[in-house]
Short mmCIF file of C-alpha atoms and ligand atoms in Angstrom, two decimals:
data_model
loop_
_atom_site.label_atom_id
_atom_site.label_comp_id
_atom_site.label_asym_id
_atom_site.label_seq_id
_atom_site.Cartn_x
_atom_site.Cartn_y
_atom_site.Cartn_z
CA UNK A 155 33.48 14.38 -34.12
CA UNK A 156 34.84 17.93 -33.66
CA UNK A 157 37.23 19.63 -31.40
CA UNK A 158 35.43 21.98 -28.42
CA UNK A 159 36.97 24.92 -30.37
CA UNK A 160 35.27 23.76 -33.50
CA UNK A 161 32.21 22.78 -31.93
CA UNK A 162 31.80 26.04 -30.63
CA UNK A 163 32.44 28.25 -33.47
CA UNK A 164 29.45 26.49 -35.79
CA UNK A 165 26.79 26.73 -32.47
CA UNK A 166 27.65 30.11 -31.51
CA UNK A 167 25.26 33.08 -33.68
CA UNK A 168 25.31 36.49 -32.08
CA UNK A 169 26.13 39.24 -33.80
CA UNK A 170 29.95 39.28 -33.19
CA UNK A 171 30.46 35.28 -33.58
CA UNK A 172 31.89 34.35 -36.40
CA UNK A 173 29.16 31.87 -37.65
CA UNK A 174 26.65 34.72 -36.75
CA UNK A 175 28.11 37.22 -39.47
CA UNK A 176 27.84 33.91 -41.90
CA UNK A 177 24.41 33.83 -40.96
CA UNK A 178 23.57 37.35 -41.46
CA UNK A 179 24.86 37.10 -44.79
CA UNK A 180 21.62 35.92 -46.05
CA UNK A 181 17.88 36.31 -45.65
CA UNK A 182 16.57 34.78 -42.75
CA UNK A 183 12.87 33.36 -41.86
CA UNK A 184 11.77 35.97 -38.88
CA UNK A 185 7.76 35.57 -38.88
CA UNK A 186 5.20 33.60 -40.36
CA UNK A 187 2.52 36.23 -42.51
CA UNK A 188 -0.11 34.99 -40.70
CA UNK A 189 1.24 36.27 -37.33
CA UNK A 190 1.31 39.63 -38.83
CA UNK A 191 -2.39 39.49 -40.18
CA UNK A 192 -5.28 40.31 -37.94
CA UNK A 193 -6.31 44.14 -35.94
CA UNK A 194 -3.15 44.26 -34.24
CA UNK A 195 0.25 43.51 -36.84
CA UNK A 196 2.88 43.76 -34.23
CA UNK A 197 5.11 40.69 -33.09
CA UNK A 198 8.36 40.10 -30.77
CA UNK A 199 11.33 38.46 -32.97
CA UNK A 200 13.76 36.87 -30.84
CA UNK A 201 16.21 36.03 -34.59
CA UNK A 202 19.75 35.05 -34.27
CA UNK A 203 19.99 36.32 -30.73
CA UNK A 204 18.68 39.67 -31.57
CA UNK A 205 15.52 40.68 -29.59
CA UNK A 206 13.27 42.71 -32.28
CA UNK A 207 9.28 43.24 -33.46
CA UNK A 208 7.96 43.19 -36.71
CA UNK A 209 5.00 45.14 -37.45
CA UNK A 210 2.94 45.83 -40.46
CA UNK A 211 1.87 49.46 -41.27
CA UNK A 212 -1.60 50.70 -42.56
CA UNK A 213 -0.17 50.74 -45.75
CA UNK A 214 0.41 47.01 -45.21
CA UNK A 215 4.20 47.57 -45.57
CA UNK A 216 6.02 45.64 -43.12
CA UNK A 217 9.08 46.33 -40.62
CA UNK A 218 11.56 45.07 -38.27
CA UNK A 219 13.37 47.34 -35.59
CA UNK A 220 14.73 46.43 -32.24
CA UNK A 221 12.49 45.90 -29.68
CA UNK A 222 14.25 48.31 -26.76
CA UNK A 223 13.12 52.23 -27.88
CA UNK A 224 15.93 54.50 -28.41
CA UNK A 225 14.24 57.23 -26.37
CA UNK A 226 14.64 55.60 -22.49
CA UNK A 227 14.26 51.62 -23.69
CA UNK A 228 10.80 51.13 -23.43
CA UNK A 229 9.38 47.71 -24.70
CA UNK A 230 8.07 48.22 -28.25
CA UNK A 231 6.48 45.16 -28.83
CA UNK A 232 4.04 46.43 -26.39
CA UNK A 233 3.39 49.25 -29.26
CA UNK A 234 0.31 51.02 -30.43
CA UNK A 235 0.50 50.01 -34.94
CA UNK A 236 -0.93 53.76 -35.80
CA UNK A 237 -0.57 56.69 -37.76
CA UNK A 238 2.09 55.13 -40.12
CA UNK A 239 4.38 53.43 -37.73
CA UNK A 240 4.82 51.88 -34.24
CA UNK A 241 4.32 54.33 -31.59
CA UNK A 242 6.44 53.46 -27.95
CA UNK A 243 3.56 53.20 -25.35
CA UNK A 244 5.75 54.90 -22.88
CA UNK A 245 5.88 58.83 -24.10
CA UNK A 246 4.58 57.80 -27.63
CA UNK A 247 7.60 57.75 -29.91
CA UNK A 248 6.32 56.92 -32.92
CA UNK A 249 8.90 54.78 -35.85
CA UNK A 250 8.03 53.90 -38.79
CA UNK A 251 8.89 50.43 -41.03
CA UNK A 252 12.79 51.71 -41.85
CA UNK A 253 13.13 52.69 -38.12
CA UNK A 254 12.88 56.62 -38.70
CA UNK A 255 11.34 58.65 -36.01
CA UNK A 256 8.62 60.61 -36.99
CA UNK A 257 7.03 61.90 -34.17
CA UNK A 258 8.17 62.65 -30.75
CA UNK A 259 5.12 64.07 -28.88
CA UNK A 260 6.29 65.26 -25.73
CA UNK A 261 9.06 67.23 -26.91
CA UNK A 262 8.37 70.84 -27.75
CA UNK A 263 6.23 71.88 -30.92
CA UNK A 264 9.07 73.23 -32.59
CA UNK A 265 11.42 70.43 -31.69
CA UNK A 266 13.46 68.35 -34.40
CA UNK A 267 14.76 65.67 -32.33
CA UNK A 268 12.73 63.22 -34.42
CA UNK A 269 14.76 63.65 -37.36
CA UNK A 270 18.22 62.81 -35.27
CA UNK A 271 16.88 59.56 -34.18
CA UNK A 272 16.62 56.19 -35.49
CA UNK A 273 15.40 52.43 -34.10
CA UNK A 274 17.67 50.06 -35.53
CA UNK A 275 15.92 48.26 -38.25
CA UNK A 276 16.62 45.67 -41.22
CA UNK A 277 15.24 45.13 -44.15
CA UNK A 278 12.49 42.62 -44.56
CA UNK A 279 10.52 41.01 -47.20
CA UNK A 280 7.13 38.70 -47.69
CA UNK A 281 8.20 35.32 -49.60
CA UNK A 282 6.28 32.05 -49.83
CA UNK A 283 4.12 32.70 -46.73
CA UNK A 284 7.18 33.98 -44.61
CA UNK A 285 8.53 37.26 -43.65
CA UNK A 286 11.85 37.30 -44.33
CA UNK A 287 14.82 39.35 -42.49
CA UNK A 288 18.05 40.43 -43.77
CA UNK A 289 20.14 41.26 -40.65
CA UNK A 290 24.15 41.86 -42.43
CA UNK A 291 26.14 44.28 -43.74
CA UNK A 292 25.34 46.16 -47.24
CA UNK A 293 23.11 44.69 -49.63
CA UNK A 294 21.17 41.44 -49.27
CA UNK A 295 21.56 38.93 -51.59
CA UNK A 296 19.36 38.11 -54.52
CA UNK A 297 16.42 35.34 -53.63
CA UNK A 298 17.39 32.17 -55.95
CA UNK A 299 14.62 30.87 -57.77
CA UNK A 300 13.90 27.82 -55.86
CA UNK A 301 10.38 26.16 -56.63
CA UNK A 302 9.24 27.36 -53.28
CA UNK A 303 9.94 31.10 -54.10
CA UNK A 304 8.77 30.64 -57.95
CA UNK A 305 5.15 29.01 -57.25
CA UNK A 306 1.84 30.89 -57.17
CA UNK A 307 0.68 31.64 -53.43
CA UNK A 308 -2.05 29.06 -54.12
CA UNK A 309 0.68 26.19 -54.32
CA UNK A 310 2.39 26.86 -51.45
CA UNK A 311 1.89 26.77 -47.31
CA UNK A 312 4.05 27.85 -44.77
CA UNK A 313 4.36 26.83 -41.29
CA UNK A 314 6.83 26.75 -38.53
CA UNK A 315 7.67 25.31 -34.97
CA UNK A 316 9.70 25.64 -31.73
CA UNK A 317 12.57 23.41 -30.88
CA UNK A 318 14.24 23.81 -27.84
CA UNK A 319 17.94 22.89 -29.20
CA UNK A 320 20.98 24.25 -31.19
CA UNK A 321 20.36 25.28 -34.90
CA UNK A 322 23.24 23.46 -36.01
CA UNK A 323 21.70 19.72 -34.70
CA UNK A 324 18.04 20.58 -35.73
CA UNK A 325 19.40 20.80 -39.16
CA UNK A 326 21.75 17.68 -39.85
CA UNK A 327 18.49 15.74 -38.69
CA UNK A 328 17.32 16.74 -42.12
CA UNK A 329 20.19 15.50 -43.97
CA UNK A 330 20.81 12.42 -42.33
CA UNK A 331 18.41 9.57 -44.73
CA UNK A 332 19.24 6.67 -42.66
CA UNK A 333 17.53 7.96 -39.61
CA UNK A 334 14.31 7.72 -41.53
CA UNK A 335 14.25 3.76 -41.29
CA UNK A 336 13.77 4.39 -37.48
CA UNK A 337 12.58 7.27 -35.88
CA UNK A 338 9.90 7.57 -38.38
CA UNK A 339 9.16 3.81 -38.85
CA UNK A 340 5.59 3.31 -38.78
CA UNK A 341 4.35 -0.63 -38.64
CA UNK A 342 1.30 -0.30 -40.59
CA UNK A 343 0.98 1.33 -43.88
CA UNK A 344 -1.72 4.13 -44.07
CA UNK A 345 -4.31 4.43 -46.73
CA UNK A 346 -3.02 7.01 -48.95
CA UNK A 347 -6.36 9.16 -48.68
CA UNK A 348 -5.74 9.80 -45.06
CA UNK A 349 -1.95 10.68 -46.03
CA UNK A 350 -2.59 14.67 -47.34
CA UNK A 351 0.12 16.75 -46.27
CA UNK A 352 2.05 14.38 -44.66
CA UNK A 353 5.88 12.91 -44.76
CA UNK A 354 6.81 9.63 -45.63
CA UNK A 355 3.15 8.61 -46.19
CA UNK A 356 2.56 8.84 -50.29
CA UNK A 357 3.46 5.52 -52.13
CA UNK A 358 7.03 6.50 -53.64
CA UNK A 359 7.20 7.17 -57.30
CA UNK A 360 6.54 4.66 -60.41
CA UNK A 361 5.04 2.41 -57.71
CA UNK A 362 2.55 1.60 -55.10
CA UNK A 363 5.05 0.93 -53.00
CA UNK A 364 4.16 3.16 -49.53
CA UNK A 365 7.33 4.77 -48.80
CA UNK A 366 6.64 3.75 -44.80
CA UNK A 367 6.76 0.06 -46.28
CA UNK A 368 10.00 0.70 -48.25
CA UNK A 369 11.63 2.58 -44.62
CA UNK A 370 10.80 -0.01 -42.54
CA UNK A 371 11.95 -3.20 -44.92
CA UNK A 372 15.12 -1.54 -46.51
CA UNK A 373 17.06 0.05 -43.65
CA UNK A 374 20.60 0.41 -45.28
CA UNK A 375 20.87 2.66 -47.44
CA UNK A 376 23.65 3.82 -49.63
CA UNK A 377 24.46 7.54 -49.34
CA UNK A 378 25.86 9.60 -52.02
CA UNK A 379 26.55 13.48 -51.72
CA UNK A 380 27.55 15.76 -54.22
CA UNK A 381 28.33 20.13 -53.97
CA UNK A 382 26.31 21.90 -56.17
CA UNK A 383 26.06 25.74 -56.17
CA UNK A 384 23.55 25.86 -53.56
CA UNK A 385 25.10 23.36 -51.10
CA UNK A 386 24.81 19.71 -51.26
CA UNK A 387 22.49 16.86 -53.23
CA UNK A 388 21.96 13.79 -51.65
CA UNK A 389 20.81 10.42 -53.08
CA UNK A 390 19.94 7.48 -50.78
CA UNK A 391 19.29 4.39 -52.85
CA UNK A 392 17.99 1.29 -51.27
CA UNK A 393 18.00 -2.05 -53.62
CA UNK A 394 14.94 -3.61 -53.44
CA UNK A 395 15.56 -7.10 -55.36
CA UNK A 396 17.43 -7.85 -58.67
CA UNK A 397 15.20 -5.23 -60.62
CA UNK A 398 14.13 -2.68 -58.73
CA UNK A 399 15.85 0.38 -56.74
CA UNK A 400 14.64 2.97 -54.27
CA UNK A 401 15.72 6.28 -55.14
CA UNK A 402 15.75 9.39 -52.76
CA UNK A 403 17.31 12.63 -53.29
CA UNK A 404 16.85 15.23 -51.27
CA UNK A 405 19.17 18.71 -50.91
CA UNK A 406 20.91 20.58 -48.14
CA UNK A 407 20.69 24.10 -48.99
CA UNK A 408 22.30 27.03 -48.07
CA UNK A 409 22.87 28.19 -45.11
CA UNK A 410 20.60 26.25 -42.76
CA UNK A 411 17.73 24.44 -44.85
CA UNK A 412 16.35 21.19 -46.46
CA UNK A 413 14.45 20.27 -49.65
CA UNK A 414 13.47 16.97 -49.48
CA UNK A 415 10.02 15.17 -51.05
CA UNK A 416 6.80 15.05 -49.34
CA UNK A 417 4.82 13.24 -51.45
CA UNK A 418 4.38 12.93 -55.10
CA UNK A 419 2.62 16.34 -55.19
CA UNK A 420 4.42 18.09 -52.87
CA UNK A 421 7.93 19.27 -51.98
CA UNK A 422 9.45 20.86 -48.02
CA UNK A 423 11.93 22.97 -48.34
CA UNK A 424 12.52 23.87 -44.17
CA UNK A 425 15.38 26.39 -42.87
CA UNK A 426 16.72 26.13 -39.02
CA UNK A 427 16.70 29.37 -38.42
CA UNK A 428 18.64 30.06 -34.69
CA UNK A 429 15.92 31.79 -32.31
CA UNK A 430 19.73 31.80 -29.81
CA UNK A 431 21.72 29.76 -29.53
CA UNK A 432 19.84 26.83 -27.56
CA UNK A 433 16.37 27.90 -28.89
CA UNK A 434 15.28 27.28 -32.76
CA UNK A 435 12.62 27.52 -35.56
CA UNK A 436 12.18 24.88 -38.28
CA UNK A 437 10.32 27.52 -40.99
CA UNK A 438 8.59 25.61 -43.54
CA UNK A 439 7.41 25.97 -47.31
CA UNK A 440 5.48 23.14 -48.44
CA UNK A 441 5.19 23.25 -52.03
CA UNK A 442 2.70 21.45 -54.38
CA UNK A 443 3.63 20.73 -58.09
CA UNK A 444 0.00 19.73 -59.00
CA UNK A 445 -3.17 21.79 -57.61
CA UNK A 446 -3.46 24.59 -55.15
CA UNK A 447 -2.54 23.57 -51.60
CA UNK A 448 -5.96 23.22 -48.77
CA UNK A 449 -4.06 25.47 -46.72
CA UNK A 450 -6.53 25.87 -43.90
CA UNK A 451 -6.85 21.76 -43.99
CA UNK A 452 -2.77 21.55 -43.43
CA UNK A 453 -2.81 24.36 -40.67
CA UNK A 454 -5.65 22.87 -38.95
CA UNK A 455 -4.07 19.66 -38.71
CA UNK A 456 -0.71 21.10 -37.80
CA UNK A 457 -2.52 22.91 -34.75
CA UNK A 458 -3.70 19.76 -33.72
CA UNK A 459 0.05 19.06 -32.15
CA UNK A 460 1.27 23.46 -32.37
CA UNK A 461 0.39 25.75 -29.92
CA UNK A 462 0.25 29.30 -30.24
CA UNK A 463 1.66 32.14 -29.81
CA UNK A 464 4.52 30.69 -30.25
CA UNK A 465 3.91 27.66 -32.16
CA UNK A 466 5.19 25.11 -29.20
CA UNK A 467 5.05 21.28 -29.97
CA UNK A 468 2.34 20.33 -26.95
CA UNK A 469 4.40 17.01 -27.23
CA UNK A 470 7.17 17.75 -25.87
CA UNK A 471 10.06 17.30 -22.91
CA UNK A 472 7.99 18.43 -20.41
CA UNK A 473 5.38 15.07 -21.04
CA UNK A 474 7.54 12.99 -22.21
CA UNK A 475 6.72 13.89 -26.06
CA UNK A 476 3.66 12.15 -25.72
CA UNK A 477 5.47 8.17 -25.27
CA UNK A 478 3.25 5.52 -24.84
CA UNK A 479 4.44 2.42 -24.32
CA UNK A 480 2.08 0.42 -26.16
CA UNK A 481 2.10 2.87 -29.29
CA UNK A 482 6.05 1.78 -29.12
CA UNK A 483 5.26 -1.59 -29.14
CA UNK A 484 2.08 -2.18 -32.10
CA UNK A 485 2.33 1.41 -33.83
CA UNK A 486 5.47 3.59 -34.27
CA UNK A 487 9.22 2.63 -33.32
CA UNK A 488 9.25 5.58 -31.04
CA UNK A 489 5.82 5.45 -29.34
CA UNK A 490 5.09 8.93 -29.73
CA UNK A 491 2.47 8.93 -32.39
CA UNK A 492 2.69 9.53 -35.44
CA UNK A 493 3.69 13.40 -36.22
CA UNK A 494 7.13 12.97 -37.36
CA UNK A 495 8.00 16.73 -36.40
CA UNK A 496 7.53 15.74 -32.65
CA UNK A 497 10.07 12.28 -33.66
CA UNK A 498 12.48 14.67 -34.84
CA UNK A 499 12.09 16.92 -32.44
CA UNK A 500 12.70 14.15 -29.83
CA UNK A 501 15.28 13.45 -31.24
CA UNK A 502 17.51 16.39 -31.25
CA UNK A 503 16.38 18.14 -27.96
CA UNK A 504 17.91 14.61 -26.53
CA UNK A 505 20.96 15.61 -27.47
CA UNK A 506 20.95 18.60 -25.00
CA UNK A 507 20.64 22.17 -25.64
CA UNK A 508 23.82 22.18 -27.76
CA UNK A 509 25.28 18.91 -28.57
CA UNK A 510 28.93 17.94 -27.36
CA UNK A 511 29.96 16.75 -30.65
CA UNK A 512 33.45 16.06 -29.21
CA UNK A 513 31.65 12.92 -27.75
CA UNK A 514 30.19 11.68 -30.74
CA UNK A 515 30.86 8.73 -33.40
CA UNK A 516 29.89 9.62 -36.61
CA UNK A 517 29.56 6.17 -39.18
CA UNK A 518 29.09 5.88 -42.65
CA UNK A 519 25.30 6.37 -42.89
CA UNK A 520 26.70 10.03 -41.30
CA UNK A 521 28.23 11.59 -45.13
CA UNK A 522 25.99 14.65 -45.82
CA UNK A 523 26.40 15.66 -41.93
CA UNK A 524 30.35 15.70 -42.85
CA UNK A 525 29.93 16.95 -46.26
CA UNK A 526 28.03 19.90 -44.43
CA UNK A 527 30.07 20.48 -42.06
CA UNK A 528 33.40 20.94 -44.49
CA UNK A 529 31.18 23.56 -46.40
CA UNK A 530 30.00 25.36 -43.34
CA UNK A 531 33.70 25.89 -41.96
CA UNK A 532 34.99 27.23 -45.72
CA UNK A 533 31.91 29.54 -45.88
CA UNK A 534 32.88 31.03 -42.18
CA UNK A 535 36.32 31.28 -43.47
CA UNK A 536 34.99 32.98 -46.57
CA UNK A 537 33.16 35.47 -44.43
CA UNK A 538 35.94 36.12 -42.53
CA UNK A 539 37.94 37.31 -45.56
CA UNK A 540 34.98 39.11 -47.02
CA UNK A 541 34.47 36.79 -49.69
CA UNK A 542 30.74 35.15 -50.92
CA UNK A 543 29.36 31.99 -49.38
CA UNK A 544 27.36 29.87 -51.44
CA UNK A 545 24.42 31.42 -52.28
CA UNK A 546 25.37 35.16 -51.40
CA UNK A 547 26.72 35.62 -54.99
CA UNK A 548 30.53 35.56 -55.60
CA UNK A 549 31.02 33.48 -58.72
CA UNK A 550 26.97 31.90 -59.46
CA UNK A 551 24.08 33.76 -60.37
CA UNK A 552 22.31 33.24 -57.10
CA UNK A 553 18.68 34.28 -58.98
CA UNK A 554 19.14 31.95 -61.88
CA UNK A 555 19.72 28.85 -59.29
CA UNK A 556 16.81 26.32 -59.51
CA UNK A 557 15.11 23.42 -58.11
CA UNK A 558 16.61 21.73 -56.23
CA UNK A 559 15.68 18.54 -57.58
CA UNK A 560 14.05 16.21 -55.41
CA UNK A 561 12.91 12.89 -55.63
CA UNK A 562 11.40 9.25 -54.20
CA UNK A 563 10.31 6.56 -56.37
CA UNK A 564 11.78 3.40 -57.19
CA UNK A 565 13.37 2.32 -60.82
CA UNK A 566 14.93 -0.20 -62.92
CA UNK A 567 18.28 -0.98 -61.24
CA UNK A 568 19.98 -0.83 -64.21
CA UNK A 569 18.45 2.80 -64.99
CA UNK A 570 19.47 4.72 -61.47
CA UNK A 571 21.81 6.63 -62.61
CA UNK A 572 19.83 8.88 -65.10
CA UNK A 573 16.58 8.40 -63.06
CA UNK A 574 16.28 11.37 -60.30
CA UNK A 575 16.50 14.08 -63.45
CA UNK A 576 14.42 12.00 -65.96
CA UNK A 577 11.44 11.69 -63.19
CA UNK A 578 11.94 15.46 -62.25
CA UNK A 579 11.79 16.85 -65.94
CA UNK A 580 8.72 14.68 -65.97
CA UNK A 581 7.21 16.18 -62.36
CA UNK A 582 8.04 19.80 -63.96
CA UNK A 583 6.31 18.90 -67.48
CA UNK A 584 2.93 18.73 -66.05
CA UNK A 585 2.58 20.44 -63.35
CA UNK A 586 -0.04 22.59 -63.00
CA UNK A 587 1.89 26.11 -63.27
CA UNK A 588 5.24 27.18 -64.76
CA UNK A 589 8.14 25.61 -63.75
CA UNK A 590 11.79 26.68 -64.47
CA UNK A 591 14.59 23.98 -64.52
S1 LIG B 645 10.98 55.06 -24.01
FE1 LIG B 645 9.93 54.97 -25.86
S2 LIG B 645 9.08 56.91 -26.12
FE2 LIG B 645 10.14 57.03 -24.25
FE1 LIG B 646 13.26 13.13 -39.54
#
């Protein structure tokens, strides 16, 4: 539970909030690439509360300036992408990628206004399938050398969605392992060839267990977190019989994402990213440790349930997420289907725009949420005082942090402890391109 005052200063991500400057101390997700591919590159960004456009230049470099034009406010989302830049459609300004004016065509022949005017811009660059914004003060931190950022472009996918909820709720949904049991309890196993690309449907680890088999029998488990230097590693174990444990560790990281294992090939690492503050984007890198990633197989089957433009669940509030009574009662616990984005989602729009948390009862199933929470507070206070949050540098060598280890497969009870590194080092020996630990 946390006070209104409390409550408010984690949900709250404008520019001049508190947990907004915390934000902007690090790179945010602002588009997908493939929204900036095609004959016309240009794209509204509504990011942190800011309203923006990203564009991509004939020289294929990309930018991000604020949407109103600094001439009379003109829209310039509705831009013409030519001669260099992004030309205002309403006396044909023209701006390129750092936001300089370069051409203001109305104005006399010998005028030099251009060079006294600027759109406000921000620095942006193309990661893992994302285009990614830095929107603080002086220089943006180093990348860290997660396996998402470190794999070849072949390995890796990136997608995103819409959630119509609070940044801070869409993320403790992904570091919350009991939940898993339930919303995203399926009561048949599926046959692992129809399972590509999606969660909780491999067989875990060392077994041929399914995982949805291991959810739905073993629906206590024990939570441990730990603080690492790139936020928190959490390890659900669930003991199977006298032998055997389930081991899962997935990772909160820094400032607003999740890396947690798909499947024995692959790895998510997903970011929150606040479109406002009652609007959000779950950005996604799914990562593959063996071959190359069928990208157009995952997007296709992503845009089965996604929408564009704007990449809109077509399950959601509006119809009821899709519920079906009979679904609930022979196929999933929630009876709406079996995309466990839309479960998720479902599950944290219910909890209103931006949840009360003065109204709610946290157990013990609920330690990574409070671990989070006490980090997320010290990093605002950090900010405050002009100190480094996790990840921004201060004390760690943001580009030589790894990983983050993840993990589900089940061992010899007696051998837990070492297990989640051992099977890792093991993943990261044969993969099928080079791996730092
Ligand atoms: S308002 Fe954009 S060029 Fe005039
Ligand atoms: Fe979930």
């Amino acid at each position: 539970m946390l006070s209104a005052d409390r409550n408010q200063l984690v949900t709250r991500t404008g520019p001049v909030t508190a947990c907004g400057r915390f934000m902007r101390c690090y790179w945010q997700p602002a588009a997908l690439i493939v929204e900036l591919d095609g004959p016309r590159p240009v794209k509204a960004v509504h990011l942190l509360g800011e309203h923006l456009v990203a564009f991509r230049d004939h020289a294929g470099r990309f930018g991000l300036v604020e949407r109103a034009c600094p001439h009379r406010g003109a829209d310039l989302a509705y831009g013409r992408c030519e001669d260099g830049g992004l030309r205002c459609t309403f006396h044909g300004w023209l701006f390129d990628v750092t936001g300089r004016c370069i051409e203001t065509p109305a104005e006399p022949e010998d005028s030099t206004l251009h060079l006294k005017v600027r759109v406000r811009s921000y620095p942006v660059v193309a990661r893992g399938g994302i285009l990614w914004a830095y929107m603080g003060e002086g220089d943006p931190p180093p990348f860290p050398a997660f396996d998402c950022f470190q794999a070849p472009e072949t390995h890796t996918f990136a997608f995103k969605g819409l959630w119509e909820c609070n940044w801070l709720q869409a993320l403790e949904v992904g570091i919350d392992p009991a939940h898993a049991s339930f919303l995203h309890r399926f009561f048949e196993d599926e046959d692992r060839a129809a399972a590509y690309g999606k969660q909780f449907r491999d067989a875990s680890l060392d077994s041929d267990t399914p995982m949805t088999q291991l959810l739905r029998e073993k629906a206590r488990p024990i939570i441990g977190v730990e603080p690492t230097d790139y936020g928190i590693r959490i390890t659900s174990t669930r003991k199977l019989d006298e032998q055997r444990t389930h081991v899962r560790v997935t990772n909160q990281v820094f400032p607003h994402g999740i890396t947690i294992p798909l499947s024995q090939e692959m790895t998510i690492t997903q970011w929150h990213v606040p479109v406002d503050d009652e609007t959000c984007y779950w950005y996604t890198i799914f990562t593959s440790f063996t071959g190359p990633v069928d990208k157009e197989r995952m997007r296709a089957d992503r845009l089965k349930i996604y929408e564009l433009p704007e990449y809109r669940s077509k399950k959601n509030r509006s119809n009821d997420y899709g519920f079906d009574a009979h679904d609930q009662a022979t196929r999933t616990y929630t009876g709406m289907g079996e995309d466990i984005n839309v479960h998720d989602q479902w599950a944290v729009e219910g909890q209103g725009r931006i949840h009360d948390r003065t109204r709610e009862t946290l157990g013990t199933t609920d330690r990574a949420i409070g671990a989070y929470r006490r980090l997320l507070f010290r990093a605002i206070e950090q900010v405050e005082k002009d100190e480094a949050p996790l990840l921004c540098g201060g004390a760690s060598d943001v580009e030589q942090i790894t990983g983050p280890v993840t993990v589900d497969g089940i061992c010899e009870t007696a051998k837990v402890e070492g297990y989640a590194a051992e099977a890792d080092a093991r993943r990261r020996a044969s993969s099928g391109w080079k791996v730092r630990r």
